[in-house]
Short mmCIF file of C-alpha atoms and ligand atoms in Angstrom, two decimals:
data_model
loop_
_atom_site.label_atom_id
_atom_site.label_comp_id
_atom_site.label_asym_id
_atom_site.label_seq_id
_atom_site.Cartn_x
_atom_site.Cartn_y
_atom_site.Cartn_z
CA MET A 1 0.00 0.00 0.00
CA GLU A 2 1.65 3.16 -1.04
CA ASN A 3 0.68 6.45 0.34
CA HIS A 4 0.58 8.55 -2.77
CA GLN A 5 -0.05 11.73 -0.95
CA GLN A 6 3.21 11.60 0.86
CA GLN A 7 5.10 13.25 -1.94
CA ASN A 8 3.31 16.52 -1.43
CA THR A 9 3.08 16.40 2.31
CA ARG A 10 6.46 14.92 3.16
CA ALA A 11 8.17 16.72 5.97
CA GLN A 12 11.36 18.65 5.26
CA TRP A 13 14.29 19.89 7.28
CA GLY A 14 13.85 23.51 8.31
CA SER A 15 17.19 24.54 6.86
CA ARG A 16 20.25 23.24 5.10
CA LEU A 17 21.90 22.76 8.45
CA GLY A 18 18.97 20.59 9.56
CA PHE A 19 20.07 17.64 7.46
CA ILE A 20 23.72 18.05 8.36
CA LEU A 21 23.08 18.22 12.10
CA ALA A 22 20.62 15.34 12.13
CA ALA A 23 22.76 13.15 9.86
CA ALA A 24 25.92 13.95 11.82
CA GLY A 25 23.91 13.16 14.95
CA SER A 26 23.04 9.77 13.50
CA ALA A 27 26.62 9.08 12.49
CA VAL A 28 28.29 10.25 15.70
CA GLY A 29 27.44 7.82 18.45
CA LEU A 30 28.70 4.92 20.48
CA GLY A 31 30.57 3.85 17.35
CA ASN A 32 32.79 6.92 17.62
CA LEU A 33 33.14 7.30 21.35
CA TRP A 34 33.12 3.72 22.52
CA LYS A 35 33.99 1.39 19.68
CA PHE A 36 36.47 3.33 17.56
CA PRO A 37 38.93 4.05 20.40
CA TYR A 38 38.92 0.46 21.57
CA ILE A 39 39.37 -1.12 18.16
CA THR A 40 42.12 1.42 17.43
CA PHE A 41 43.75 0.34 20.66
CA GLU A 42 43.43 -3.35 19.82
CA ASN A 43 44.81 -2.84 16.33
CA GLY A 44 47.89 -0.92 17.38
CA GLY A 45 47.00 2.67 16.47
CA GLY A 46 48.35 4.68 13.49
CA ALA A 47 48.25 2.15 10.67
CA PHE A 48 44.72 1.11 11.57
CA VAL A 49 43.61 4.74 11.72
CA LEU A 50 45.07 5.32 8.27
CA VAL A 51 43.20 2.36 6.78
CA TYR A 52 40.04 3.58 8.48
CA LEU A 53 40.47 7.04 6.95
CA GLY A 54 40.98 5.39 3.55
CA ALA A 55 37.80 3.36 4.03
CA ILE A 56 35.80 6.50 4.87
CA VAL A 57 37.02 8.33 1.77
CA LEU A 58 36.93 5.48 -0.75
CA VAL A 59 33.93 3.48 0.44
CA GLY A 60 31.93 5.30 3.11
CA ALA A 61 31.60 8.71 1.48
CA PRO A 62 30.53 7.39 -1.96
CA ILE A 63 27.89 5.13 -0.38
CA MET A 64 26.67 7.95 1.86
CA ILE A 65 26.13 10.10 -1.24
CA ALA A 66 24.31 7.20 -2.92
CA GLU A 67 21.97 6.70 0.04
CA VAL A 68 21.05 10.34 0.36
CA LEU A 69 20.52 10.49 -3.41
CA LEU A 70 18.05 7.59 -3.26
CA GLY A 71 16.07 9.22 -0.46
CA ARG A 72 15.89 12.68 -1.95
CA LYS A 73 15.13 11.46 -5.44
CA THR A 74 12.21 9.30 -4.35
CA GLN A 75 11.04 11.27 -1.28
CA ARG A 76 10.50 7.93 0.39
CA GLY A 77 12.07 5.72 3.04
CA PRO A 78 14.14 2.65 2.06
CA VAL A 79 11.22 0.31 1.29
CA GLY A 80 9.32 2.83 -0.82
CA ALA A 81 12.49 4.07 -2.53
CA PHE A 82 13.59 0.63 -3.69
CA ARG A 83 10.09 -0.39 -4.70
CA LEU A 84 9.60 2.75 -6.74
CA LEU A 85 12.93 2.72 -8.53
CA GLY A 86 13.39 -1.04 -8.80
CA ARG A 87 9.99 -1.68 -10.35
CA ASP A 88 10.77 -1.45 -14.05
CA ARG A 89 14.39 -2.46 -13.97
CA PRO A 90 16.41 -5.64 -13.84
CA GLY A 91 15.71 -7.26 -10.49
CA GLY A 92 12.27 -5.67 -10.31
CA VAL A 93 10.39 -5.76 -7.02
CA ALA A 94 13.08 -7.95 -5.49
CA TRP A 95 14.96 -4.71 -4.77
CA THR A 96 12.26 -3.88 -2.22
CA GLY A 97 13.97 -6.54 -0.11
CA VAL A 98 16.93 -4.19 0.42
CA GLY A 99 14.56 -1.67 1.99
CA ILE A 100 12.93 -4.31 4.17
CA LEU A 101 16.35 -5.53 5.29
CA GLY A 102 17.10 -1.93 6.28
CA VAL A 103 13.99 -1.62 8.44
CA VAL A 104 14.70 -4.97 10.13
CA THR A 105 18.30 -3.89 10.73
CA GLY A 106 17.13 -0.63 12.30
CA PHE A 107 14.84 -2.58 14.62
CA VAL A 108 17.59 -5.00 15.62
CA ILE A 109 20.38 -2.44 16.13
CA LEU A 110 18.18 -0.15 18.18
CA SER A 111 17.13 -3.04 20.42
CA TYR A 112 20.68 -3.55 21.71
CA TYR A 113 22.21 -0.11 21.08
CA SER A 114 19.78 1.35 23.56
CA VAL A 115 20.97 -1.09 26.23
CA VAL A 116 24.55 0.20 25.97
CA ALA A 117 23.26 3.76 25.77
CA GLY A 118 21.43 3.05 29.03
CA TRP A 119 24.76 2.32 30.74
CA THR A 120 25.79 5.92 30.15
CA LEU A 121 22.72 7.05 32.10
CA ARG A 122 23.74 4.86 35.03
CA TYR A 123 27.21 6.42 34.94
CA ILE A 124 25.84 9.97 34.78
CA VAL A 125 23.84 9.25 37.90
CA LEU A 126 26.89 7.67 39.54
CA ALA A 127 29.15 10.59 38.67
CA LEU A 128 26.71 13.27 39.79
CA SER A 129 25.80 11.53 43.03
CA GLY A 130 29.46 11.31 43.98
CA LYS A 131 29.42 7.51 44.05
CA LEU A 132 31.77 7.08 41.11
CA ALA A 133 34.73 8.63 42.93
CA PRO A 134 35.16 5.96 45.62
CA LEU A 135 34.70 3.19 43.05
CA ALA A 136 37.22 4.76 40.74
CA HIS A 137 39.87 4.80 43.44
CA ASP A 138 39.75 1.04 43.53
CA PRO A 139 39.93 -0.45 40.01
CA ALA A 140 39.01 -3.93 41.21
CA ALA A 141 35.90 -2.59 42.91
CA LEU A 142 34.90 -0.79 39.73
CA GLN A 143 35.29 -3.97 37.69
CA THR A 144 33.10 -5.80 40.16
CA PHE A 145 30.59 -2.99 40.14
CA PHE A 146 30.36 -3.07 36.35
CA GLY A 147 30.03 -6.85 36.25
CA THR A 148 27.27 -6.79 38.86
CA PHE A 149 25.52 -3.98 37.00
CA LEU A 150 25.57 -5.97 33.73
CA SER A 151 24.02 -8.99 35.32
CA ASN A 152 21.36 -7.07 37.21
CA PRO A 153 18.21 -7.70 35.17
CA TRP A 154 16.20 -4.87 36.71
CA GLN A 155 18.79 -2.17 36.23
CA GLN A 156 19.62 -3.24 32.68
CA THR A 157 15.96 -3.22 31.76
CA PHE A 158 15.27 0.05 33.53
CA PHE A 159 18.02 2.10 31.89
CA HIS A 160 17.28 0.58 28.48
CA LEU A 161 13.63 1.54 28.82
CA VAL A 162 14.49 5.06 29.95
CA PHE A 163 16.70 5.51 26.91
CA MET A 164 14.03 4.13 24.59
CA GLY A 165 11.55 6.49 26.23
CA ALA A 166 13.77 9.47 25.45
CA THR A 167 14.17 8.28 21.86
CA VAL A 168 10.43 7.83 21.36
CA GLY A 169 9.90 11.23 23.00
CA VAL A 170 11.91 12.94 20.27
CA VAL A 171 10.75 11.00 17.21
CA PHE A 172 7.14 11.43 18.34
CA PHE A 173 7.34 15.14 17.51
CA GLY A 174 8.42 14.58 13.95
CA VAL A 175 11.15 15.68 11.60
CA GLY A 176 11.31 19.40 12.31
CA ARG A 177 10.00 19.79 15.85
CA GLY A 178 11.48 16.54 17.11
CA ILE A 179 14.56 15.27 15.30
CA GLU A 180 15.92 18.53 13.94
CA ARG A 181 15.32 20.44 17.13
CA ALA A 182 17.00 17.77 19.23
CA ALA A 183 20.01 17.72 16.90
CA ARG A 184 20.20 21.50 16.93
CA ILE A 185 20.56 21.53 20.69
CA LEU A 186 22.46 18.30 21.31
CA MET A 187 25.08 18.46 18.56
CA PRO A 188 26.61 21.84 19.46
CA VAL A 189 26.63 20.88 23.15
CA LEU A 190 28.30 17.60 22.26
CA PHE A 191 30.93 19.37 20.20
CA LEU A 192 31.61 21.90 22.95
CA ILE A 193 32.03 19.19 25.58
CA LEU A 194 34.42 17.34 23.26
CA LEU A 195 36.42 20.49 22.63
CA ALA A 196 36.59 21.25 26.34
CA LEU A 197 37.86 17.73 27.02
CA VAL A 198 40.44 17.99 24.22
CA PHE A 199 41.72 21.28 25.68
CA TYR A 200 41.89 19.61 29.02
CA VAL A 201 43.94 16.63 27.85
CA VAL A 202 46.45 18.81 26.00
CA TRP A 203 47.88 19.51 29.47
CA THR A 204 48.06 15.90 30.54
CA PRO A 205 51.42 14.10 30.37
CA GLY A 206 50.10 11.41 28.01
CA PHE A 207 49.05 13.82 25.25
CA ASN A 208 52.14 13.50 23.05
CA GLN A 209 52.21 9.78 23.36
CA ALA A 210 48.55 9.67 22.37
CA LEU A 211 49.20 11.71 19.23
CA THR A 212 52.09 9.45 18.27
CA PHE A 213 49.96 6.37 18.85
CA ILE A 214 47.10 7.67 16.72
CA PHE A 215 48.99 9.35 13.92
CA ARG A 216 52.28 7.51 13.47
CA PRO A 217 51.54 4.42 11.40
CA ASN A 218 53.42 1.27 12.20
CA PHE A 219 52.40 -1.16 9.52
CA SER A 220 53.86 -4.16 11.25
CA GLU A 221 50.95 -3.86 13.70
CA LEU A 222 48.33 -4.12 10.98
CA THR A 223 46.67 -7.45 10.29
CA ARG A 224 44.28 -8.55 7.55
CA GLY A 225 41.58 -8.75 10.19
CA GLY A 226 42.37 -5.17 11.15
CA VAL A 227 41.85 -3.96 7.60
CA LEU A 228 38.47 -5.67 7.44
CA GLU A 229 37.52 -4.34 10.82
CA ALA A 230 38.35 -0.78 9.70
CA LEU A 231 36.17 -1.26 6.63
CA GLY A 232 33.30 -2.77 8.56
CA HIS A 233 33.45 -0.04 11.15
CA SER A 234 33.34 2.69 8.51
CA PHE A 235 29.84 1.43 7.73
CA PHE A 236 28.57 1.34 11.25
CA THR A 237 30.02 4.69 12.21
CA LEU A 238 28.53 6.47 9.19
CA SER A 239 25.13 4.79 9.73
CA LEU A 240 25.29 3.26 6.27
CA GLY A 241 23.68 0.18 4.79
CA MET A 242 20.23 0.30 6.42
CA GLY A 243 18.58 3.36 4.98
CA ALA A 244 19.09 5.80 7.86
CA MET A 245 20.87 8.29 5.60
CA LEU A 246 18.36 7.47 2.88
CA THR A 247 15.47 8.35 5.17
CA TYR A 248 17.10 11.58 6.31
CA GLY A 249 17.86 12.34 2.66
CA SER A 250 14.17 12.01 1.86
CA TYR A 251 13.53 15.08 4.03
CA MET A 252 16.20 17.10 2.27
CA ARG A 253 15.26 20.07 0.14
CA LYS A 254 16.06 20.18 -3.54
CA LYS A 255 18.05 23.34 -2.86
CA THR A 256 20.63 21.50 -0.78
CA SER A 257 23.75 20.00 -2.35
CA ILE A 258 23.87 16.28 -1.63
CA PRO A 259 27.62 15.81 -2.16
CA ARG A 260 28.53 18.77 0.01
CA ALA A 261 26.17 17.78 2.83
CA ALA A 262 27.27 14.14 2.76
CA ILE A 263 30.97 15.01 2.78
CA THR A 264 30.44 17.42 5.68
CA VAL A 265 28.80 14.62 7.66
CA CYS A 266 31.71 12.25 6.89
CA VAL A 267 34.24 14.89 7.97
CA LEU A 268 32.40 15.66 11.22
CA ASP A 269 32.05 11.99 12.06
CA THR A 270 35.74 11.33 11.46
CA LEU A 271 36.83 14.42 13.34
CA ILE A 272 34.82 13.41 16.37
CA ALA A 273 36.11 9.83 16.29
CA VAL A 274 39.69 11.12 16.23
CA MET A 275 38.98 13.62 19.01
CA ALA A 276 37.53 10.81 21.11
CA CYS A 277 40.77 8.84 20.60
CA ILE A 278 42.90 11.82 21.55
CA ILE A 279 40.93 12.32 24.75
CA MET A 280 40.94 8.69 25.78
CA PHE A 281 44.51 7.80 24.93
CA SER A 282 45.91 10.98 26.50
CA ILE A 283 44.20 10.09 29.73
CA ILE A 284 45.14 6.45 29.59
CA PHE A 285 48.77 7.09 28.66
CA SER A 286 49.10 9.66 31.42
CA PHE A 287 49.13 6.80 33.86
CA ASP A 288 50.78 3.50 33.63
CA PHE A 289 47.53 1.70 33.38
CA GLU A 290 47.20 -1.81 32.18
CA ILE A 291 44.12 -2.41 30.12
CA THR A 292 42.76 -5.87 30.59
CA LYS A 293 39.59 -5.84 28.53
CA SER A 294 39.59 -3.12 25.93
CA SER A 295 35.91 -3.24 25.00
CA THR A 296 34.95 -1.90 28.40
CA ILE A 297 37.55 0.91 28.51
CA LEU A 298 34.73 3.43 28.61
CA PHE A 299 33.13 2.01 31.71
CA THR A 300 35.88 0.34 33.70
CA THR A 301 39.14 2.11 32.80
CA LEU A 302 38.27 5.71 32.10
CA PRO A 303 36.59 6.41 35.45
CA VAL A 304 39.72 5.22 37.23
CA VAL A 305 41.90 7.67 35.36
CA PHE A 306 39.34 10.48 35.43
CA PHE A 307 39.63 10.60 39.18
CA LYS A 308 43.40 10.72 39.13
CA LEU A 309 43.03 14.08 37.45
CA PRO A 310 41.94 17.34 39.02
CA GLY A 311 38.20 17.91 38.70
CA GLY A 312 37.35 14.24 38.23
CA VAL A 313 33.70 14.62 39.16
CA VAL A 314 33.06 17.32 36.59
CA ILE A 315 35.11 15.65 33.87
CA SER A 316 33.47 12.28 34.33
CA ALA A 317 29.94 13.67 34.48
CA LEU A 318 30.55 15.78 31.38
CA PHE A 319 32.01 12.83 29.59
CA TYR A 320 29.08 10.48 30.19
CA ILE A 321 26.60 13.22 29.31
CA LEU A 322 28.50 13.62 26.06
CA VAL A 323 28.26 9.91 25.29
CA ALA A 324 24.56 9.83 26.17
CA PHE A 325 23.80 12.77 23.86
CA ALA A 326 25.77 11.20 21.02
CA ALA A 327 23.93 7.92 21.50
CA LEU A 328 20.54 9.66 21.61
CA THR A 329 20.94 11.38 18.25
CA SER A 330 21.82 7.94 16.82
CA THR A 331 18.93 6.05 18.39
CA ILE A 332 16.60 8.73 17.05
CA SER A 333 17.70 7.93 13.50
CA LEU A 334 17.33 4.19 14.06
CA LEU A 335 13.77 4.63 15.30
CA GLU A 336 12.96 7.06 12.50
CA VAL A 337 13.74 4.39 9.87
CA VAL A 338 11.33 1.94 11.49
CA ALA A 339 8.62 4.48 12.38
CA SER A 340 8.66 6.18 8.97
CA TYR A 341 8.22 2.76 7.39
CA ALA A 342 4.91 2.37 9.22
CA ILE A 343 3.95 5.95 8.38
CA ASP A 344 4.71 5.64 4.66
CA GLU A 345 3.66 2.08 4.03
CA PHE A 346 0.73 1.51 6.40
CA GLY A 347 -0.45 5.09 6.42
CA TRP A 348 -0.19 5.30 10.24
CA ALA A 349 -0.11 8.65 11.98
CA ARG A 350 3.38 9.54 13.23
CA ARG A 351 2.45 9.39 16.89
CA ARG A 352 0.91 5.98 16.57
CA ALA A 353 3.85 4.69 14.49
CA THR A 354 6.38 6.01 16.97
CA LEU A 355 4.65 4.61 20.01
CA ILE A 356 3.92 1.19 18.53
CA MET A 357 7.25 0.69 16.80
CA GLY A 358 9.27 2.26 19.63
CA GLY A 359 7.29 0.21 22.16
CA SER A 360 7.91 -3.04 20.26
CA ILE A 361 11.63 -2.35 19.99
CA ALA A 362 11.79 -1.47 23.68
CA LEU A 363 10.05 -4.73 24.61
CA PHE A 364 12.17 -6.82 22.29
CA GLY A 365 15.29 -5.04 23.57
CA ILE A 366 14.59 -6.36 27.07
CA LEU A 367 15.88 -9.70 25.76
CA ASN A 368 19.20 -8.00 25.08
CA ALA A 369 19.18 -6.25 28.43
CA LEU A 370 18.66 -9.57 30.18
CA SER A 371 21.22 -11.47 28.15
CA LEU A 372 24.28 -9.85 29.74
CA GLY A 373 24.21 -12.15 32.68
CA GLY A 374 20.80 -11.34 34.15
CA VAL A 375 19.03 -14.38 32.75
CA GLN A 376 21.28 -17.32 32.18
CA ARG A 377 19.28 -18.89 29.40
CA LEU A 378 19.50 -15.73 27.34
CA SER A 379 23.23 -15.31 27.93
CA GLU A 380 23.90 -18.86 26.88
CA ILE A 381 22.19 -18.73 23.51
CA ASN A 382 24.88 -18.75 20.86
CA LEU A 383 23.56 -19.45 17.39
CA ILE A 384 26.79 -18.44 15.70
CA GLY A 385 28.98 -20.37 18.07
CA ARG A 386 31.89 -18.00 18.63
CA PRO A 387 32.95 -16.59 21.96
CA SER A 388 32.17 -13.01 20.88
CA THR A 389 28.67 -13.91 19.69
CA ALA A 390 27.41 -15.30 22.98
CA GLY A 391 23.98 -14.30 24.21
CA VAL A 392 21.08 -12.68 22.41
CA PHE A 393 22.99 -9.39 22.46
CA GLY A 394 26.18 -10.89 20.99
CA THR A 395 24.25 -12.74 18.30
CA LEU A 396 22.24 -9.74 17.15
CA ASP A 397 25.25 -7.41 17.17
CA TYR A 398 27.21 -9.91 15.12
CA LEU A 399 24.41 -10.35 12.58
CA ALA A 400 23.70 -6.64 12.22
CA SER A 401 27.27 -5.31 12.03
CA ASN A 402 28.82 -8.17 10.07
CA TRP A 403 25.99 -9.15 7.79
CA PHE A 404 23.04 -6.80 7.54
CA LEU A 405 24.89 -3.50 7.21
CA PRO A 406 27.59 -4.67 4.75
CA VAL A 407 25.07 -6.62 2.63
CA GLY A 408 22.72 -3.63 2.63
CA GLY A 409 25.56 -1.29 1.69
CA PHE A 410 26.77 -3.62 -1.03
CA LEU A 411 23.31 -3.77 -2.62
CA ILE A 412 22.83 -0.01 -2.33
CA ALA A 413 26.16 0.53 -4.12
CA LEU A 414 25.19 -1.94 -6.86
CA PHE A 415 21.76 -0.44 -7.29
CA VAL A 416 22.82 3.18 -7.56
CA GLY A 417 26.07 2.39 -9.40
CA TRP A 418 24.85 -0.16 -11.89
CA VAL A 419 21.05 -0.18 -12.05
CA LEU A 420 20.26 3.53 -12.02
CA THR A 421 21.49 5.33 -15.11
CA LYS A 422 24.36 7.75 -15.16
CA ASP A 423 22.02 10.57 -16.17
CA GLU A 424 19.59 9.90 -13.36
CA ASN A 425 22.39 10.08 -10.83
CA LEU A 426 23.95 13.13 -12.38
CA GLN A 427 20.66 14.97 -12.43
CA GLU A 428 19.89 14.34 -8.77
CA LEU A 429 23.41 15.15 -7.58
CA GLU A 430 23.60 18.36 -9.55
CA THR A 431 20.25 19.56 -8.23
CA GLY A 432 21.10 22.08 -5.55
CA HIS A 433 24.79 21.74 -6.31
CA GLY A 434 25.51 23.00 -9.79
CA ARG A 435 28.03 21.26 -11.98
CA MET A 436 29.61 18.38 -10.10
CA LYS A 437 33.22 18.09 -11.15
CA THR A 438 33.88 15.02 -9.07
CA PHE A 439 30.92 13.05 -10.45
CA GLY A 440 33.21 10.71 -12.44
CA ILE A 441 35.32 9.91 -9.39
CA TRP A 442 32.24 9.31 -7.24
CA ARG A 443 30.69 7.02 -9.82
CA PHE A 444 33.89 5.06 -10.26
CA LEU A 445 34.30 4.55 -6.51
CA LEU A 446 30.66 3.52 -6.16
CA ARG A 447 30.73 1.07 -9.05
CA PHE A 448 34.09 -0.53 -8.37
CA ALA A 449 35.88 0.35 -5.13
CA ALA A 450 32.86 0.16 -2.81
CA PRO A 451 31.42 -3.18 -4.00
CA LEU A 452 34.87 -4.77 -4.09
CA ALA A 453 35.79 -3.62 -0.62
CA VAL A 454 32.43 -4.50 0.89
CA GLY A 455 32.42 -7.78 -1.04
CA ALA A 456 35.75 -8.57 0.65
CA ILE A 457 34.20 -8.05 4.08
CA ILE A 458 31.29 -10.32 3.22
CA VAL A 459 33.53 -13.06 1.84
CA SER A 460 35.78 -12.92 4.86
CA VAL A 461 32.77 -13.18 7.16
CA ILE A 462 31.58 -16.19 5.19
CA LEU A 463 35.01 -17.73 5.54
CA GLY A 464 34.72 -17.18 9.24
CA ALA A 465 37.19 -14.38 9.93
CA GLU A 466 36.69 -13.17 13.46
CA TYR A 467 37.09 -9.48 13.07
CA GLN A 468 34.45 -8.00 15.28
N1 PFF B 1 26.51 5.53 13.52
C1 PFF B 1 26.14 5.13 14.84
C2 PFF B 1 27.38 5.07 15.72
O1 PFF B 1 28.50 5.23 15.22
O2 PFF B 1 27.23 4.86 16.90
C3 PFF B 1 25.40 3.81 14.85
C4 PFF B 1 24.29 3.72 13.86
C5 PFF B 1 23.25 4.64 13.90
C6 PFF B 1 24.31 2.74 12.89
C7 PFF B 1 22.25 4.58 12.96
C8 PFF B 1 23.33 2.68 11.93
C9 PFF B 1 22.30 3.61 11.98
F1 PFF B 1 21.37 3.56 11.10
#
C-alpha cells in the first residue's frame, strides 16, 4: 500500500543545516566514542587509523552520497524508494527486499544499542551523586561494580527503557519539531564538551604519546583482520547500509547540495572519532595503566583515570553526558527508519507509528538487556557459536554489524552504481549543487571500489574471519 499523498506532504528539514546536524547526529554515536577508540587500541594505532580514513574516503563517502541520493530522489524511506525505482528495472520488485532488510536492521540495532546507551545514564547518575569517585579509586571494585551492573536484570531493563523512552519522545514530535530540534541543541553541546575535554587533555602528560599512537603508522601492527575491521566499522560509524541516511535524505530540500552535505557529515564523524581517541589515549597514557579488557575501557578504565586528574567529578559527568547525547541522536535515527516505514507504508499517523514501533523495539530489547548475565538462558544462547557472539545481544550485534549493514551497503552501491542510469544520478546530484566536477570519481568509486571492498568483508565473514 503506497501512500501517494506523501510526496506533497512529506516533511522537510527547516534549513540546510537541519540535514547536516541530524545526519551527523546519526553518524556520531557509540561507534565513535566507545567502539572506535577500543578497536584502534586493539589494532595498534596509526596504521589502523590510516586504513580507516581510507575506508571512509573510498567506500563510506561514496555510499553515503548514494543513500542520500536515493532518499531525496524518491522522497521515500528505504522500502518505498527501492520499490519505486526497482519496479521497471532488472531485479524488479526484489529490490524492495533491500529496503525491508534496512527496516529490520534498524529494529535489531536499536534493540541492543539502547541497552549500551542506558549504561551511560547509570554512569551519569553515579558521577553526579558522587558515588563514582570511591569506586574509581579502587579499580578492582569498579570492575566488580560493572560486572554486577551488567548482570542485574532490573537495572539493565530500567536504563534501556528510559533511553528508549527518550528516543520515542523525540521521534514522536516529527522531523522538524522533534529530530531537527534535538540535533540543533544536542550536537553543538556535544561538540563543545568534546572540545573542552580535548583542551583539558592537551595539558596531561600522556598527550604526546597519544598523538604518536594515533597518527604515526606502524604497519607491522596491521593485520588482515584489522583492515576488514576498519572497513566494517566505517559502515557502522557512518550509519550506512540500512537506509538511515536514505530516510534523512528524503527530508532534504532540492536546494541542498547532496555531495557537500554528505561530505560534511563524513568529515564531522571522522573528526569526532579522532577527538575521542585523543581524549581517551591521552588520559590512559598519562598513567601506567594496564588495560585488561579493551571493550569496556569506557566504563571500567576511564573512570579510574578520570579521578586521578583534578576535577574528576566534573570531567566524568561531562564525559558520560556527552556519550549519552551522542547515543541519543543515533537512536533517534534508528527509530525514525522503522517508524517512517509504518507511516509511509501503512499510512499510520506519526504518533501511533512512533509509540507502537518504539514500544515493540523497547520490549524486544529487554531480551538483550537480560542477556548480559541477568538471565542465564539468554546469555547462553549462541547461534553463531563464537565466543564473541554469545547471548542474544552478541548474536544480534554480530548479525547486524557483520551481515546486515555490509550486505545492505553492497546492494545499495550496486543499485545506484549499476542499475540507475548515469544521467539519473547526475541529475539528482547536480540539483542544488551545480556542476559536479567530481561526479566521475564518485561514480567510479561507487561502481568498483565500494562493492569490491564490501564484497571482501562479506567473503571474509563467510570464511569465518573473526574481526568483530
Ligand atoms: N553511527 C552510529 C554510531 O556510530 O554509533 C550507529 C548507527 C546509527 C548505525 C544509525 C546505523 C544507523 F542507522
